[in-house]
Amino acid sequence: METMMEKRKMTVSFLILSLAFLLLCIRCFYGFDWSDETYYLALPYRFVLGDQFFLHSWDIHQLSAMLLVPFVRLYTFIVGSTEGILLSFRLLYTVLQFIIAITAFSVFKKHFSIVASLLSSLSYLLFTPAQIQNFSYNTLSLSFLFLAILSFLSHKKGGFLFLSGIFFALAVQCYPFLVIFVPVIMVPLFFLFLRGCDKRKVVFSLLLFAGGCLLVLALLLCNLVMHSSFSALIHHLPYLITDPEHPSRGLLQPLYAYFFSYFSNYAFLLIISGASIASFLLLKQILPEGRRLLLRKLLFVIASALLLLEIFRAFFMKDIGVNRVHLFLIPFALTGPLFFLACKDFRHHFTPFLLWGSGILFSLAVSYGTNNGYSFFSFPFIFCTVAVILLISQIIPELFPNSIPLRAAFPLFLCCFIALIGTLRITIVYRDGPVSSLTAQLQHGPGAYLFTTQEQQQKYQSIIHAFSYLPEEGTVLFTKLLPFGYLATTAAPASPSIWRTPLESERLLQYYRLHPEKLPDCVFVVKDGYGITNEHNPLSVFFEEYLEDFEAINLDSATVYIKK
């Protein structure tokens, strides 16, 4: 009977995950973004057009773009252009998330209840950083690190350790700052996890993990040799690390800003948590063994109360928009230590500890690599959320074995929380109108088949019409933050970065001195009201002189200068 019941639970779990996957696939059709999402695909596309890594591109994120180049090249080969690429890659990313969620469920159910495994994997499936449902250095690093952890947890088969090394190295490739922090916790955890094994097995396991990392490194170096050169990397590396969009802040300043941002916004939670931990550790040494269970129950109640309070407070915090969903993850990360101390022996809860620690370290790594605030670099706390869900599912039977209402309230609360995360994922749209206003479908170009607002559709059609005046070959420069333009044309970018490049910058002139062949054959002067209007980028003196012999075509959305 129990076996039949387990099979039914498994079937229901798979159906729930599949239903969530179906809803996310439908959600892929809604919303259009001129900037970030198109940037993530325009970057690998510039290499498909023939640019070389590090030589022609000074974009700091091109390591993650390397992984997408084969897929973008295959897509353009099959379709013949980039038409519909945004929707197609959204769907591919959603498929990847679904596969990872199914994998997580399969791994977790071996050590946790089916309900806890379902809720934790579902929370991952329904989450994506900043609500951008596509491949990026953020989503790829998150996916690969989660796959590395899941493979690591399946360590009894040596091949999974090798696979874990591969996924971990891919995560580092997508977000290089991970290499600074994650090994700090990965290596000690490795020995902790294998503490019962003999030294030979530990060394062999480490070699398998390292072998997977080295394989990715070897393939990365081969890719650089085939499509660029080491001399190009060495010569152009200073231009990458001096990217004005990502200025160096040293080692300590981001660390200070990281902890200060959380303390200034969650002072009450952190002070109460610190006082509770100190009191618990002190009383644990004083009280007899029989009283420690009551102490752990009290700590669990405090942790649960703080968790609920902070989740409720997140509804009223000022940070709104796409990062709001991140605010609901922060309480799980900050109350994690309290829940771990409430366990009889947290060393027996290795899986939650590994996930929670990875989330904290990943968040710290992201804070070094972004100029956004704490609400953004909290997105790795999805790992902490998964960890606390799994941990609580083990703590409640341990602390309250006969409390049926409490054991029922836990999944009910998590269902409400996951429903909230799912609702935010469906309803919040990145840099577009509310879902209810997305009624106009785009017909051509990279955004084909997506639904957006009527106003956005008109601007999109005007821009697409203007692109028809661009040459099919040569180079093009957009005078505004419009990476969509580089994705929609077949002309190569005439800029060191397809992100924001001020025309009056010395960096751009230096790029042309090093690569005179990259001087633009066409300059696309985007008018106000089109693209991202967060800055005005007028023509510099250099371009005013350079464009004297160009033919000017004045259109609604832009003035297009074409070399005669």
Coordinates of C-alpha atoms in Angstrom, one line a residue:
M1 CA 0.0 0.0 0.0
E2 CA 2.8 2.4 0.9
T3 CA 4.5 1.6 -2.4
M4 CA 1.3 2.4 -4.3
M5 CA 0.9 5.6 -2.3
E6 CA 4.5 6.7 -3.1
K7 CA 3.9 6.1 -6.8
R8 CA 0.8 8.2 -6.7
K9 CA 2.7 11.0 -5.0
M10 CA 5.4 10.7 -7.6
T11 CA 2.9 11.0 -10.4
V12 CA 1.1 14.0 -8.8
S13 CA 4.5 15.7 -8.3
F14 CA 5.5 15.2 -11.9
L15 CA 2.1 16.5 -13.1
I16 CA 2.5 19.6 -10.9
L17 CA 6.0 20.3 -12.2
S18 CA 4.8 19.7 -15.8
L19 CA 1.8 22.1 -15.2
A20 CA 4.2 24.8 -13.9
F21 CA 6.5 24.2 -17.0
L22 CA 3.5 24.6 -19.3
L23 CA 2.5 27.9 -17.7
L24 CA 6.1 29.2 -18.0
C25 CA 6.2 28.2 -21.7
I26 CA 3.0 30.3 -22.2
R27 CA 4.6 33.1 -20.3
C28 CA 7.5 33.1 -22.8
F29 CA 5.3 34.7 -25.4
Y30 CA 4.8 37.9 -23.3
G31 CA 7.0 40.9 -22.9
F32 CA 9.7 42.5 -25.0
D33 CA 12.9 44.2 -23.7
W34 CA 15.1 46.4 -25.8
S35 CA 18.2 46.1 -23.6
D36 CA 19.3 43.3 -21.2
E37 CA 17.7 40.3 -22.8
T38 CA 18.7 41.2 -26.3
Y39 CA 22.2 42.0 -25.1
Y40 CA 22.6 38.4 -23.8
L41 CA 21.9 37.1 -27.3
A42 CA 23.5 39.9 -29.3
L43 CA 26.8 39.2 -27.6
P44 CA 27.3 35.6 -28.9
Y45 CA 25.7 36.7 -32.2
R46 CA 28.6 39.2 -32.9
F47 CA 31.0 36.2 -32.8
V48 CA 28.7 34.3 -35.2
L49 CA 29.2 37.3 -37.5
G50 CA 33.0 36.9 -37.4
D51 CA 34.3 39.0 -34.5
Q52 CA 37.0 37.3 -32.4
F53 CA 36.9 36.9 -28.7
F54 CA 38.7 39.6 -26.7
L55 CA 40.2 41.1 -29.9
H56 CA 37.1 42.8 -31.4
S57 CA 34.9 42.6 -28.3
W58 CA 35.8 44.2 -25.0
D59 CA 32.6 43.1 -23.4
I60 CA 33.3 41.7 -19.9
H61 CA 30.7 39.0 -20.2
Q62 CA 32.0 37.2 -23.3
L63 CA 33.1 34.1 -21.4
S64 CA 29.5 33.2 -20.8
A65 CA 28.6 34.2 -24.4
M66 CA 31.1 31.5 -25.7
L67 CA 28.7 28.8 -24.5
L68 CA 25.9 30.2 -26.5
V69 CA 27.8 30.8 -29.8
P70 CA 27.2 27.2 -31.1
F71 CA 23.5 27.4 -30.4
V72 CA 23.1 30.9 -31.9
R73 CA 25.1 29.8 -35.0
L74 CA 22.9 26.7 -35.4
Y75 CA 19.8 28.8 -35.0
T76 CA 20.8 31.3 -37.7
F77 CA 21.9 28.4 -40.0
I78 CA 18.5 26.7 -39.7
V79 CA 16.3 29.9 -39.8
G80 CA 18.6 32.0 -42.0
S81 CA 18.4 35.0 -39.7
T82 CA 17.8 35.9 -36.0
E83 CA 14.0 36.2 -36.6
G84 CA 12.1 34.8 -33.5
I85 CA 15.4 34.1 -31.7
L86 CA 14.2 35.7 -28.4
L87 CA 11.1 33.4 -28.1
S88 CA 13.0 30.3 -29.2
F89 CA 15.8 30.8 -26.6
R90 CA 13.2 31.6 -23.9
L91 CA 11.6 28.3 -24.5
L92 CA 15.0 26.5 -24.6
Y93 CA 15.9 28.1 -21.2
T94 CA 12.5 27.1 -19.8
V95 CA 13.2 23.5 -20.9
L96 CA 16.6 23.6 -19.2
Q97 CA 14.9 24.8 -16.0
F98 CA 12.4 22.0 -16.2
I99 CA 15.1 19.4 -16.6
I100 CA 17.0 20.7 -13.7
A101 CA 13.9 20.8 -11.5
I102 CA 13.1 17.2 -12.4
T103 CA 16.7 16.2 -11.6
A104 CA 16.5 18.1 -8.3
F105 CA 13.3 16.3 -7.4
S106 CA 14.9 12.9 -8.2
V107 CA 18.0 13.6 -6.1
F108 CA 16.1 15.1 -3.1
K109 CA 13.5 12.4 -2.8
K110 CA 16.2 9.9 -1.9
H111 CA 16.8 11.7 1.4
F112 CA 13.7 13.9 2.0
S113 CA 10.0 13.5 1.8
I114 CA 8.3 13.7 -1.6
V115 CA 6.4 16.8 -0.5
A116 CA 9.6 18.6 0.5
S117 CA 11.3 17.5 -2.6
L118 CA 8.5 18.7 -4.8
L119 CA 8.2 22.1 -3.1
S120 CA 11.9 22.7 -3.2
S121 CA 12.3 21.8 -6.9
L122 CA 9.2 23.7 -7.7
S123 CA 10.5 26.9 -6.0
Y124 CA 13.6 26.6 -8.3
L125 CA 11.5 26.1 -11.4
L126 CA 9.4 29.1 -10.8
F127 CA 12.3 31.4 -10.1
T128 CA 14.5 33.3 -12.6
P129 CA 16.9 36.2 -11.7
A130 CA 15.3 39.7 -12.4
Q131 CA 12.4 38.0 -14.2
I132 CA 14.5 37.7 -17.4
Q133 CA 13.5 34.3 -18.7
N134 CA 16.4 33.6 -21.0
F135 CA 20.0 32.5 -21.1
S136 CA 22.4 35.0 -19.5
Y137 CA 25.5 34.9 -17.3
N138 CA 23.2 35.1 -14.3
T139 CA 20.8 32.3 -15.3
L140 CA 23.6 30.1 -16.7
S141 CA 25.8 30.3 -13.7
L142 CA 22.8 29.7 -11.4
S143 CA 21.8 26.6 -13.5
F144 CA 25.3 25.2 -13.7
L145 CA 26.1 25.6 -10.0
F146 CA 22.8 23.9 -9.1
L147 CA 23.7 21.0 -11.5
A148 CA 27.1 20.9 -9.9
I149 CA 25.6 20.5 -6.4
L150 CA 23.1 17.9 -7.5
S151 CA 25.8 15.9 -9.2
F152 CA 28.0 16.3 -6.1
L153 CA 25.2 14.9 -4.0
S154 CA 25.1 11.8 -6.2
H155 CA 28.8 11.2 -5.4
K156 CA 28.4 7.4 -4.7
K157 CA 29.0 7.0 -8.5
G158 CA 32.3 8.4 -9.5
G159 CA 31.1 9.7 -12.8
F160 CA 28.9 12.2 -11.0
L161 CA 31.8 13.8 -9.3
F162 CA 33.5 14.2 -12.6
L163 CA 30.2 15.7 -13.9
S164 CA 30.0 18.0 -10.9
G165 CA 33.5 19.3 -11.7
I166 CA 32.4 20.1 -15.3
F167 CA 29.2 21.9 -14.1
F168 CA 31.2 23.8 -11.5
A169 CA 33.8 25.0 -14.0
L170 CA 31.0 26.1 -16.4
A171 CA 29.4 28.1 -13.6
V172 CA 32.8 29.8 -13.0
Q173 CA 33.2 30.5 -16.7
C174 CA 29.8 32.2 -16.7
Y175 CA 30.5 34.1 -13.6
P176 CA 34.3 34.3 -13.0
F177 CA 34.0 35.9 -9.6
L178 CA 32.8 32.5 -8.3
V179 CA 36.3 31.2 -8.5
I180 CA 37.3 33.5 -5.6
F181 CA 34.7 32.4 -3.2
V182 CA 33.1 29.1 -3.9
P183 CA 36.2 26.9 -3.5
V184 CA 36.5 28.4 0.0
I185 CA 33.5 26.4 1.0
M186 CA 33.5 23.6 -1.6
V187 CA 36.8 22.0 -0.5
P188 CA 36.1 21.8 3.2
L189 CA 32.6 20.5 2.5
F190 CA 34.1 17.9 0.2
F191 CA 36.2 16.5 3.0
L192 CA 33.3 16.8 5.5
F193 CA 31.0 14.9 3.1
L194 CA 33.5 12.2 2.6
R195 CA 34.8 12.1 6.2
G196 CA 33.8 8.5 6.6
C197 CA 35.9 7.3 3.6
D198 CA 39.5 6.3 3.5
K199 CA 42.1 8.7 2.2
R200 CA 42.5 6.9 -1.1
K201 CA 38.8 7.4 -1.9
V202 CA 38.9 11.0 -0.8
V203 CA 41.9 11.7 -3.1
F204 CA 40.3 9.8 -6.0
S205 CA 37.1 11.8 -5.5
L206 CA 39.0 15.1 -5.5
L207 CA 40.8 14.1 -8.7
L208 CA 37.6 13.2 -10.4
F209 CA 36.1 16.6 -9.5
A210 CA 39.3 18.4 -10.5
G211 CA 39.4 16.4 -13.7
G212 CA 36.0 17.7 -14.7
C213 CA 37.1 21.3 -14.0
L214 CA 40.3 20.8 -16.1
L215 CA 38.3 19.4 -19.0
V216 CA 36.3 22.6 -19.2
L217 CA 39.4 24.7 -18.9
A218 CA 41.1 22.7 -21.7
L219 CA 38.1 23.1 -24.0
L220 CA 38.0 26.9 -23.2
L221 CA 41.6 27.3 -24.1
C222 CA 41.2 25.3 -27.3
N223 CA 38.2 27.5 -28.2
L224 CA 40.3 30.6 -27.7
V225 CA 43.1 29.3 -29.8
M226 CA 40.7 28.3 -32.6
H227 CA 38.8 31.6 -32.7
S228 CA 41.3 34.1 -31.3
S229 CA 44.8 34.0 -29.7
F230 CA 46.5 34.2 -26.4
S231 CA 48.3 37.3 -27.5
A232 CA 45.0 39.0 -28.2
L233 CA 43.8 38.0 -24.8
I234 CA 46.9 39.3 -23.0
H235 CA 47.1 42.5 -25.1
H236 CA 43.4 43.3 -24.7
L237 CA 42.8 42.2 -21.2
P238 CA 43.5 45.7 -19.7
Y239 CA 40.6 47.0 -21.8
L240 CA 38.3 44.3 -20.4
I241 CA 39.1 45.0 -16.8
T242 CA 38.8 48.8 -17.2
D243 CA 35.2 48.5 -18.5
P244 CA 33.6 51.8 -17.3
E245 CA 30.3 49.9 -16.8
H246 CA 32.0 47.7 -14.2
P247 CA 34.7 49.8 -12.5
S248 CA 37.0 48.0 -10.1
R249 CA 36.1 48.6 -6.4
G250 CA 38.9 46.7 -4.8
L251 CA 38.6 43.8 -2.4
L252 CA 37.2 45.3 0.8
Q253 CA 34.8 47.9 -0.5
P254 CA 32.3 45.4 -2.0
L255 CA 32.6 43.3 1.1
Y256 CA 31.8 46.2 3.3
A257 CA 28.9 47.3 1.1
Y258 CA 27.5 43.7 1.0
F259 CA 27.2 43.3 4.8
F260 CA 26.2 46.9 5.4
S261 CA 23.3 46.7 2.9
Y262 CA 21.8 43.7 4.6
F263 CA 22.4 45.1 8.1
S264 CA 20.8 48.4 7.2
N265 CA 17.7 46.8 5.8
Y266 CA 17.4 43.8 8.1
A267 CA 18.8 45.1 11.3
F268 CA 15.9 43.8 13.5
L269 CA 16.2 40.3 12.1
L270 CA 20.0 40.2 12.4
I271 CA 20.1 41.6 15.9
I272 CA 17.4 39.2 17.2
S273 CA 19.1 36.3 15.4
G274 CA 22.5 37.2 16.8
A275 CA 21.1 37.5 20.3
S276 CA 19.2 34.2 19.9
I277 CA 22.3 32.3 18.7
A278 CA 24.5 33.7 21.5
S279 CA 21.9 32.8 24.1
F280 CA 21.4 29.4 22.7
L281 CA 25.1 28.6 22.7
L282 CA 25.4 29.8 26.2
L283 CA 22.4 28.0 27.6
K284 CA 23.4 24.8 25.7
Q285 CA 26.5 24.6 27.9
I286 CA 24.5 25.2 31.1
L287 CA 21.3 23.2 30.7
P288 CA 21.2 19.5 31.1
E289 CA 20.6 17.2 28.1
G290 CA 16.9 16.8 28.9
R291 CA 16.3 20.6 28.7
R292 CA 18.1 21.1 25.4
L293 CA 15.2 19.8 23.3
L294 CA 13.0 22.6 24.7
L295 CA 15.8 25.1 23.9
R296 CA 15.9 23.9 20.3
K297 CA 12.1 24.1 20.0
L298 CA 12.3 27.7 21.2
L299 CA 14.9 28.5 18.7
F300 CA 12.9 26.9 15.9
V301 CA 9.8 29.0 16.9
I302 CA 11.9 32.2 16.9
A303 CA 13.4 31.4 13.5
S304 CA 9.9 30.6 12.1
A305 CA 8.5 33.8 13.5
L306 CA 11.3 35.9 12.0
L307 CA 10.9 34.1 8.7
L308 CA 7.2 34.8 8.5
L309 CA 7.6 38.4 9.7
E310 CA 10.2 39.3 7.1
I311 CA 8.3 37.6 4.2
F312 CA 5.3 39.7 5.2
R313 CA 7.5 42.9 5.4
A314 CA 8.8 42.2 1.9
F315 CA 5.3 43.1 0.6
F316 CA 5.8 46.7 1.8
M317 CA 9.4 47.4 1.1
K318 CA 10.2 50.2 -1.3
D319 CA 12.1 48.1 -3.9
I320 CA 9.5 47.2 -6.4
G321 CA 9.7 45.8 -9.9
V322 CA 11.6 42.8 -11.2
N323 CA 13.8 42.5 -8.1
R324 CA 10.9 42.3 -5.7
V325 CA 10.8 38.5 -5.9
H326 CA 14.4 38.5 -4.6
L327 CA 13.3 40.2 -1.4
F328 CA 11.2 37.1 -0.5
L329 CA 14.3 34.9 -0.7
I330 CA 16.4 37.0 1.7
P331 CA 14.6 35.9 4.9
F332 CA 15.3 32.3 4.1
A333 CA 19.0 33.1 3.8
L334 CA 19.2 35.2 7.0
T335 CA 17.2 32.8 9.2
G336 CA 19.2 29.8 7.9
P337 CA 21.7 29.7 10.9
L338 CA 18.8 29.6 13.4
F339 CA 17.2 26.6 11.7
F340 CA 20.6 24.8 11.5
L341 CA 21.2 25.3 15.3
A342 CA 17.7 24.0 16.0
C343 CA 18.8 20.7 14.6
K344 CA 20.1 18.0 16.9
D345 CA 23.3 17.9 14.8
F346 CA 23.5 20.1 11.8
R347 CA 26.3 17.9 10.4
H348 CA 23.7 15.3 9.6
H349 CA 22.0 17.8 7.3
F350 CA 24.7 18.1 4.8
T351 CA 22.5 18.7 1.7
P352 CA 20.7 21.8 3.1
F353 CA 24.1 23.1 4.5
L354 CA 25.8 22.8 1.1
L355 CA 22.9 24.5 -0.6
W356 CA 22.7 27.3 1.9
G357 CA 26.4 27.9 2.0
S358 CA 26.6 28.0 -1.8
G359 CA 23.8 30.5 -2.0
I360 CA 25.5 32.8 0.5
L361 CA 28.9 32.6 -1.3
F362 CA 27.4 33.0 -4.7
S363 CA 25.5 36.1 -3.6
L364 CA 28.8 37.5 -2.3
A365 CA 30.4 36.8 -5.6
V366 CA 27.6 38.5 -7.5
S367 CA 28.1 41.6 -5.3
Y368 CA 31.6 41.9 -6.6
G369 CA 30.5 41.6 -10.3
T370 CA 27.6 44.0 -10.3
N371 CA 26.9 47.6 -9.7
N372 CA 23.3 46.9 -8.6
G373 CA 22.1 46.9 -5.1
Y374 CA 21.4 44.2 -2.6
S375 CA 17.9 43.4 -4.0
F376 CA 19.6 42.2 -7.2
F377 CA 22.6 40.3 -5.8
S378 CA 20.2 38.4 -3.5
F379 CA 19.0 36.2 -6.4
P380 CA 21.4 33.3 -5.5
F381 CA 19.4 33.0 -2.2
I382 CA 17.1 30.7 -4.2
F383 CA 19.6 28.0 -3.1
C384 CA 19.1 29.1 0.6
T385 CA 15.4 28.9 0.1
V386 CA 15.6 25.4 -1.2
A387 CA 17.9 24.5 1.7
V388 CA 15.6 25.9 4.4
I389 CA 12.6 24.1 2.8
L390 CA 14.5 20.8 2.9
L391 CA 15.8 21.5 6.4
I392 CA 12.5 22.4 8.0
S393 CA 11.0 19.2 6.5
Q394 CA 13.5 17.3 8.7
I395 CA 13.4 19.5 11.8
I396 CA 9.7 19.4 12.4
P397 CA 9.4 15.5 12.7
E398 CA 12.5 15.7 14.9
L399 CA 11.3 18.4 17.3
F400 CA 7.5 17.8 17.1
P401 CA 7.0 14.1 16.2
N402 CA 3.4 14.0 17.5
S403 CA 2.2 17.5 16.3
I404 CA 0.1 16.7 13.3
P405 CA -1.2 20.3 12.9
L406 CA 2.3 21.7 12.8
R407 CA 3.4 19.1 10.3
A408 CA 0.4 20.0 8.1
A409 CA 1.0 23.7 8.5
F410 CA 4.5 23.6 7.1
P411 CA 3.6 22.4 3.5
L412 CA 0.6 24.7 3.5
F413 CA 2.7 27.7 4.3
L414 CA 5.3 26.7 1.6
C415 CA 2.5 26.2 -0.9
C416 CA 1.4 29.7 -0.3
F417 CA 4.9 31.0 -0.6
I418 CA 5.6 29.1 -3.9
A419 CA 2.3 30.3 -5.3
L420 CA 3.5 33.8 -4.5
I421 CA 6.8 33.3 -6.3
G422 CA 5.0 31.7 -9.2
T423 CA 2.5 34.6 -9.4
L424 CA 5.3 37.2 -9.4
R425 CA 7.1 35.2 -12.1
I426 CA 4.0 35.2 -14.3
T427 CA 2.8 38.8 -13.7
I428 CA 6.0 40.9 -13.5
V429 CA 7.4 41.8 -16.9
Y430 CA 10.9 43.1 -17.3
R431 CA 10.9 46.6 -18.9
D432 CA 7.5 46.3 -20.5
G433 CA 3.9 46.9 -19.5
P434 CA 1.7 44.8 -17.3
V435 CA 0.8 41.4 -18.7
S436 CA -2.8 42.5 -19.2
S437 CA -1.6 45.3 -21.6
L438 CA 0.6 43.0 -23.7
T439 CA -1.9 42.5 -26.5
A440 CA 0.0 43.5 -29.7
Q441 CA 2.1 40.7 -31.3
L442 CA 5.4 41.5 -33.0
Q443 CA 5.7 40.1 -36.5
H444 CA 9.3 40.4 -37.7
G445 CA 12.9 40.4 -36.4
P446 CA 14.4 38.9 -33.3
G447 CA 11.2 39.7 -31.3
A448 CA 8.8 38.0 -33.7
Y449 CA 5.8 36.2 -32.1
L450 CA 6.2 38.1 -28.8
F451 CA 3.3 40.1 -27.3
T452 CA 3.9 43.6 -26.1
T453 CA 2.0 46.9 -25.7
Q454 CA 0.6 48.8 -28.6
E455 CA 3.1 51.6 -28.1
Q456 CA 6.0 49.2 -28.0
Q457 CA 4.8 47.5 -31.2
Q458 CA 4.7 50.7 -33.1
K459 CA 8.2 51.7 -32.0
Y460 CA 9.4 48.2 -32.8
Q461 CA 7.9 48.3 -36.3
S462 CA 9.5 51.7 -36.9
I463 CA 12.9 50.5 -35.8
I464 CA 12.7 47.3 -37.9
H465 CA 11.7 49.5 -40.9
A466 CA 14.8 51.6 -40.3
F467 CA 17.0 48.5 -40.2
S468 CA 16.1 47.8 -43.8
Y469 CA 18.3 50.8 -44.9
L470 CA 21.4 49.2 -43.2
P471 CA 23.9 47.4 -45.4
E472 CA 24.0 43.6 -45.2
E473 CA 27.8 43.6 -44.7
G474 CA 30.3 46.0 -43.2
T475 CA 30.0 47.5 -39.7
V476 CA 27.3 49.5 -37.9
L477 CA 27.3 51.7 -34.8
F478 CA 24.2 52.5 -32.8
T479 CA 24.4 55.8 -30.9
K480 CA 22.3 54.7 -28.0
L481 CA 21.9 51.8 -25.6
L482 CA 20.2 49.5 -28.2
P483 CA 21.8 46.0 -28.2
F484 CA 18.6 44.9 -30.0
G485 CA 20.0 46.6 -33.1
Y486 CA 23.1 44.5 -33.1
L487 CA 20.9 41.4 -32.8
A488 CA 18.6 42.4 -35.7
T489 CA 21.2 43.2 -38.3
T490 CA 23.8 41.2 -40.3
A491 CA 26.4 44.0 -40.1
A492 CA 29.1 43.5 -37.5
P493 CA 29.3 45.8 -34.5
A494 CA 31.6 48.8 -34.9
S495 CA 32.0 49.2 -31.1
P496 CA 34.1 47.5 -28.4
S497 CA 30.9 46.8 -26.5
I498 CA 27.3 46.3 -27.7
W499 CA 26.2 47.7 -24.4
R500 CA 26.4 51.4 -23.5
T501 CA 29.3 53.1 -25.4
P502 CA 29.5 56.9 -25.2
L503 CA 30.5 58.4 -28.5
E504 CA 32.7 61.0 -26.9
S505 CA 34.7 58.4 -24.9
E506 CA 38.4 57.9 -25.4
R507 CA 37.8 54.2 -25.1
L508 CA 35.9 54.2 -28.4
L509 CA 38.6 56.2 -30.2
Q510 CA 41.3 53.9 -28.8
Y511 CA 39.3 50.9 -30.2
Y512 CA 39.3 52.5 -33.7
R513 CA 43.1 53.2 -33.5
L514 CA 43.7 49.5 -32.7
H515 CA 41.1 48.3 -35.2
P516 CA 40.7 50.8 -38.0
E517 CA 38.8 48.1 -40.0
K518 CA 36.1 48.5 -37.4
L519 CA 35.3 52.2 -38.3
P520 CA 31.6 52.2 -39.0
D521 CA 30.3 51.9 -42.5
C522 CA 26.9 53.0 -41.1
V523 CA 26.0 55.1 -38.1
F524 CA 22.5 54.6 -36.7
V525 CA 21.5 57.8 -34.7
V526 CA 18.6 56.6 -32.6
K527 CA 16.0 59.3 -31.9
D528 CA 14.5 60.1 -28.5
G529 CA 11.6 57.8 -27.5
Y530 CA 13.2 54.7 -29.1
G531 CA 15.3 52.1 -27.3
I532 CA 16.4 52.7 -23.7
T533 CA 16.1 56.4 -23.0
N534 CA 18.3 56.4 -19.9
E535 CA 20.9 58.6 -21.6
H536 CA 21.3 61.0 -24.5
N537 CA 24.3 60.2 -26.7
P538 CA 24.8 63.0 -29.1
L539 CA 27.4 62.8 -31.9
S540 CA 30.9 63.7 -30.8
V541 CA 33.2 66.1 -32.7
F542 CA 35.0 63.0 -34.2
F543 CA 31.8 61.6 -35.7
E544 CA 30.6 65.0 -36.9
E545 CA 33.7 65.2 -39.0
Y546 CA 33.8 61.5 -39.9
L547 CA 30.2 61.6 -41.2
E548 CA 30.7 64.5 -43.6
D549 CA 31.0 62.2 -46.6
F550 CA 28.1 59.9 -45.5
E551 CA 24.6 60.0 -46.9
A552 CA 22.0 60.9 -44.3
I553 CA 18.5 59.2 -44.3
N554 CA 16.1 60.8 -41.9
L555 CA 13.4 58.4 -40.6
D556 CA 10.8 58.5 -37.8
S557 CA 13.0 56.4 -35.4
A558 CA 16.5 57.3 -36.4
T559 CA 18.8 59.2 -38.8
V560 CA 20.8 56.6 -40.7
Y561 CA 24.2 57.7 -42.0
I562 CA 25.5 55.4 -44.8
K563 CA 28.9 55.6 -46.4
K564 CA 28.7 56.7 -50.0

